[in-house]
Amino acid sequence: MDISQLLTAMTPEVYLRILTAVETGKWLDGSVLTPQLRDSAMQAVMLYQSRHNINADHMTVAAGGEIKFKSKAELKRDFAVNSSATTCNADTAISDNDIARFEHDQL
C-alpha cells in the first residue's frame, strides 16, 4: 500500500486510535505495540497530520508537513482561553488561585 492509499483509507477514527496507541504504546485492547509497529504507526500519524492537521497544536505536524511551534504569547493565550472556560458550577468560574474543596459527604 502506498502513502496516498493509506491516507485515503485512514478515517479520523482510525487516526485517533493509532495516535492513542503511539502515545501509550498499547492498542485499546491492551496489547503492546512492538518497537517496529510503533515506528510505523508514528509515521502514519505524522503523514495524516501533514495532510489534515489544519489547526495544529504546539509541537505537532501541521498541514503541509511543517512542525508547528507556538510562541510563548500564543501558548499563554491558548491556555488562558482554556482555563477561563473551566467551571466548577454553572455559575462559578475557576481562577488560578482557587482550591478544590469538598464536603465529607461528597467524597
PDB file of C-alpha atoms in Angstrom:
ATOM      1  CA  MET A   1       0.000   0.000   0.000  1.00  0.00           C
ATOM      2  CA  ASP A   2       1.444   3.365  -0.940  1.00  0.00           C
ATOM      3  CA  ILE A   3       1.157   6.577   1.080  1.00  0.00           C
ATOM      4  CA  SER A   4      -1.764   8.081  -0.823  1.00  0.00           C
ATOM      5  CA  GLN A   5      -3.815   4.881  -0.446  1.00  0.00           C
ATOM      6  CA  LEU A   6      -3.001   4.768   3.266  1.00  0.00           C
ATOM      7  CA  LEU A   7      -4.091   8.362   3.825  1.00  0.00           C
ATOM      8  CA  THR A   8      -7.238   7.921   1.745  1.00  0.00           C
ATOM      9  CA  ALA A   9      -8.224   4.829   3.713  1.00  0.00           C
ATOM     10  CA  MET A  10      -7.458   6.349   7.136  1.00  0.00           C
ATOM     11  CA  THR A  11     -10.572   7.830   8.745  1.00  0.00           C
ATOM     12  CA  PRO A  12     -10.396  10.303  11.648  1.00  0.00           C
ATOM     13  CA  GLU A  13     -11.465   7.489  13.995  1.00  0.00           C
ATOM     14  CA  VAL A  14      -8.631   5.241  12.811  1.00  0.00           C
ATOM     15  CA  TYR A  15      -6.202   8.146  13.137  1.00  0.00           C
ATOM     16  CA  LEU A  16      -7.264   8.736  16.756  1.00  0.00           C
ATOM     17  CA  ARG A  17      -6.860   5.039  17.590  1.00  0.00           C
ATOM     18  CA  ILE A  18      -3.387   4.953  16.059  1.00  0.00           C
ATOM     19  CA  LEU A  19      -2.470   8.217  17.796  1.00  0.00           C
ATOM     20  CA  THR A  20      -3.554   6.811  21.164  1.00  0.00           C
ATOM     21  CA  ALA A  21      -1.557   3.653  20.504  1.00  0.00           C
ATOM     22  CA  VAL A  22       1.556   5.681  19.661  1.00  0.00           C
ATOM     23  CA  GLU A  23       1.141   7.860  22.760  1.00  0.00           C
ATOM     24  CA  THR A  24       0.540   4.979  25.179  1.00  0.00           C
ATOM     25  CA  GLY A  25       2.446   2.156  23.496  1.00  0.00           C
ATOM     26  CA  LYS A  26      -0.680  -0.025  23.626  1.00  0.00           C
ATOM     27  CA  TRP A  27      -3.736  -0.653  21.499  1.00  0.00           C
ATOM     28  CA  LEU A  28      -7.145  -0.005  23.040  1.00  0.00           C
ATOM     29  CA  ASP A  29      -7.467  -3.722  23.860  1.00  0.00           C
ATOM     30  CA  GLY A  30      -4.268  -3.509  25.949  1.00  0.00           C
ATOM     31  CA  SER A  31      -1.905  -5.351  23.617  1.00  0.00           C
ATOM     32  CA  VAL A  32       1.559  -3.788  23.453  1.00  0.00           C
ATOM     33  CA  LEU A  33       2.993  -2.311  20.248  1.00  0.00           C
ATOM     34  CA  THR A  34       6.326  -3.702  19.125  1.00  0.00           C
ATOM     35  CA  PRO A  35       9.020  -1.076  18.501  1.00  0.00           C
ATOM     36  CA  GLN A  36       8.716  -1.637  14.741  1.00  0.00           C
ATOM     37  CA  LEU A  37       4.928  -1.296  14.805  1.00  0.00           C
ATOM     38  CA  ARG A  38       5.156   1.802  16.976  1.00  0.00           C
ATOM     39  CA  ASP A  39       7.582   3.396  14.497  1.00  0.00           C
ATOM     40  CA  SER A  40       5.275   2.587  11.574  1.00  0.00           C
ATOM     41  CA  ALA A  41       2.236   3.880  13.457  1.00  0.00           C
ATOM     42  CA  MET A  42       4.089   7.093  14.340  1.00  0.00           C
ATOM     43  CA  GLN A  43       4.938   7.622  10.674  1.00  0.00           C
ATOM     44  CA  ALA A  44       1.285   7.086   9.737  1.00  0.00           C
ATOM     45  CA  VAL A  45       0.201   9.631  12.375  1.00  0.00           C
ATOM     46  CA  MET A  46       2.689  12.202  11.098  1.00  0.00           C
ATOM     47  CA  LEU A  47       1.613  11.639   7.485  1.00  0.00           C
ATOM     48  CA  TYR A  48      -2.062  12.017   8.418  1.00  0.00           C
ATOM     49  CA  GLN A  49      -1.307  15.199  10.364  1.00  0.00           C
ATOM     50  CA  SER A  50       0.672  16.609   7.435  1.00  0.00           C
ATOM     51  CA  ARG A  51      -2.441  16.356   5.260  1.00  0.00           C
ATOM     52  CA  HIS A  52      -5.284  17.056   7.706  1.00  0.00           C
ATOM     53  CA  ASN A  53      -3.965  18.977  10.735  1.00  0.00           C
ATOM     54  CA  ILE A  54      -5.151  22.489   9.863  1.00  0.00           C
ATOM     55  CA  ASN A  55      -5.366  23.840  13.447  1.00  0.00           C
ATOM     56  CA  ALA A  56      -2.126  22.312  14.680  1.00  0.00           C
ATOM     57  CA  ASP A  57      -1.234  22.231  18.364  1.00  0.00           C
ATOM     58  CA  HIS A  58       2.213  23.105  19.631  1.00  0.00           C
ATOM     59  CA  MET A  59       4.849  20.555  18.568  1.00  0.00           C
ATOM     60  CA  THR A  60       2.601  18.652  16.152  1.00  0.00           C
ATOM     61  CA  VAL A  61       2.901  18.252  12.411  1.00  0.00           C
ATOM     62  CA  ALA A  62       0.779  20.872  10.684  1.00  0.00           C
ATOM     63  CA  ALA A  63      -0.846  20.617   7.274  1.00  0.00           C
ATOM     64  CA  GLY A  64       1.952  20.931   4.756  1.00  0.00           C
ATOM     65  CA  GLY A  65       4.346  18.820   6.801  1.00  0.00           C
ATOM     66  CA  GLU A  66       5.939  21.519   8.955  1.00  0.00           C
ATOM     67  CA  ILE A  67       6.191  21.113  12.735  1.00  0.00           C
ATOM     68  CA  LYS A  68       4.085  23.759  14.478  1.00  0.00           C
ATOM     69  CA  PHE A  69       5.943  25.772  17.097  1.00  0.00           C
ATOM     70  CA  LYS A  70       3.872  28.263  19.038  1.00  0.00           C
ATOM     71  CA  SER A  71       5.381  31.320  20.653  1.00  0.00           C
ATOM     72  CA  LYS A  72       5.169  31.845  24.391  1.00  0.00           C
ATOM     73  CA  ALA A  73       2.492  34.501  23.825  1.00  0.00           C
ATOM     74  CA  GLU A  74       0.401  32.107  21.694  1.00  0.00           C
ATOM     75  CA  LEU A  75       0.650  29.377  24.332  1.00  0.00           C
ATOM     76  CA  LYS A  76      -0.341  31.781  27.115  1.00  0.00           C
ATOM     77  CA  ARG A  77      -3.313  32.952  25.054  1.00  0.00           C
ATOM     78  CA  ASP A  78      -4.393  29.362  24.339  1.00  0.00           C
ATOM     79  CA  PHE A  79      -4.119  28.336  27.981  1.00  0.00           C
ATOM     80  CA  ALA A  80      -5.917  31.488  29.149  1.00  0.00           C
ATOM     81  CA  VAL A  81      -8.848  30.697  26.854  1.00  0.00           C
ATOM     82  CA  ASN A  82      -8.954  27.065  28.028  1.00  0.00           C
ATOM     83  CA  SER A  83      -8.668  27.875  31.731  1.00  0.00           C
ATOM     84  CA  SER A  84     -11.319  30.615  31.614  1.00  0.00           C
ATOM     85  CA  ALA A  85     -13.768  28.106  30.134  1.00  0.00           C
ATOM     86  CA  THR A  86     -13.296  25.683  33.053  1.00  0.00           C
ATOM     87  CA  THR A  87     -16.076  25.891  35.621  1.00  0.00           C
ATOM     88  CA  CYS A  88     -16.950  24.239  38.938  1.00  0.00           C
ATOM     89  CA  ASN A  89     -20.623  25.020  38.861  1.00  0.00           C
ATOM     90  CA  ALA A  90     -22.575  26.623  36.089  1.00  0.00           C
ATOM     91  CA  ASP A  91     -22.240  29.977  37.919  1.00  0.00           C
ATOM     92  CA  THR A  92     -18.686  29.888  39.270  1.00  0.00           C
ATOM     93  CA  ALA A  93     -15.568  30.132  37.120  1.00  0.00           C
ATOM     94  CA  ILE A  94     -12.305  28.725  38.467  1.00  0.00           C
ATOM     95  CA  SER A  95      -9.411  31.135  38.836  1.00  0.00           C
ATOM     96  CA  ASP A  96      -5.739  30.196  39.123  1.00  0.00           C
ATOM     97  CA  ASN A  97      -5.843  30.718  42.896  1.00  0.00           C
ATOM     98  CA  ASP A  98      -8.885  28.535  43.640  1.00  0.00           C
ATOM     99  CA  ILE A  99      -8.559  25.277  45.547  1.00  0.00           C
ATOM    100  CA  ALA A 100     -10.996  22.418  45.081  1.00  0.00           C
ATOM    101  CA  ARG A 101     -12.924  21.978  48.336  1.00  0.00           C
ATOM    102  CA  PHE A 102     -15.269  19.108  49.116  1.00  0.00           C
ATOM    103  CA  GLU A 103     -17.595  18.343  51.976  1.00  0.00           C
ATOM    104  CA  HIS A 104     -17.125  14.990  53.689  1.00  0.00           C
ATOM    105  CA  ASP A 105     -20.358  13.595  52.210  1.00  0.00           C
ATOM    106  CA  GLN A 106     -19.191  14.495  48.684  1.00  0.00           C
ATOM    107  CA  LEU A 107     -16.206  12.137  48.824  1.00  0.00           C
TER     108      LEU A 107
END
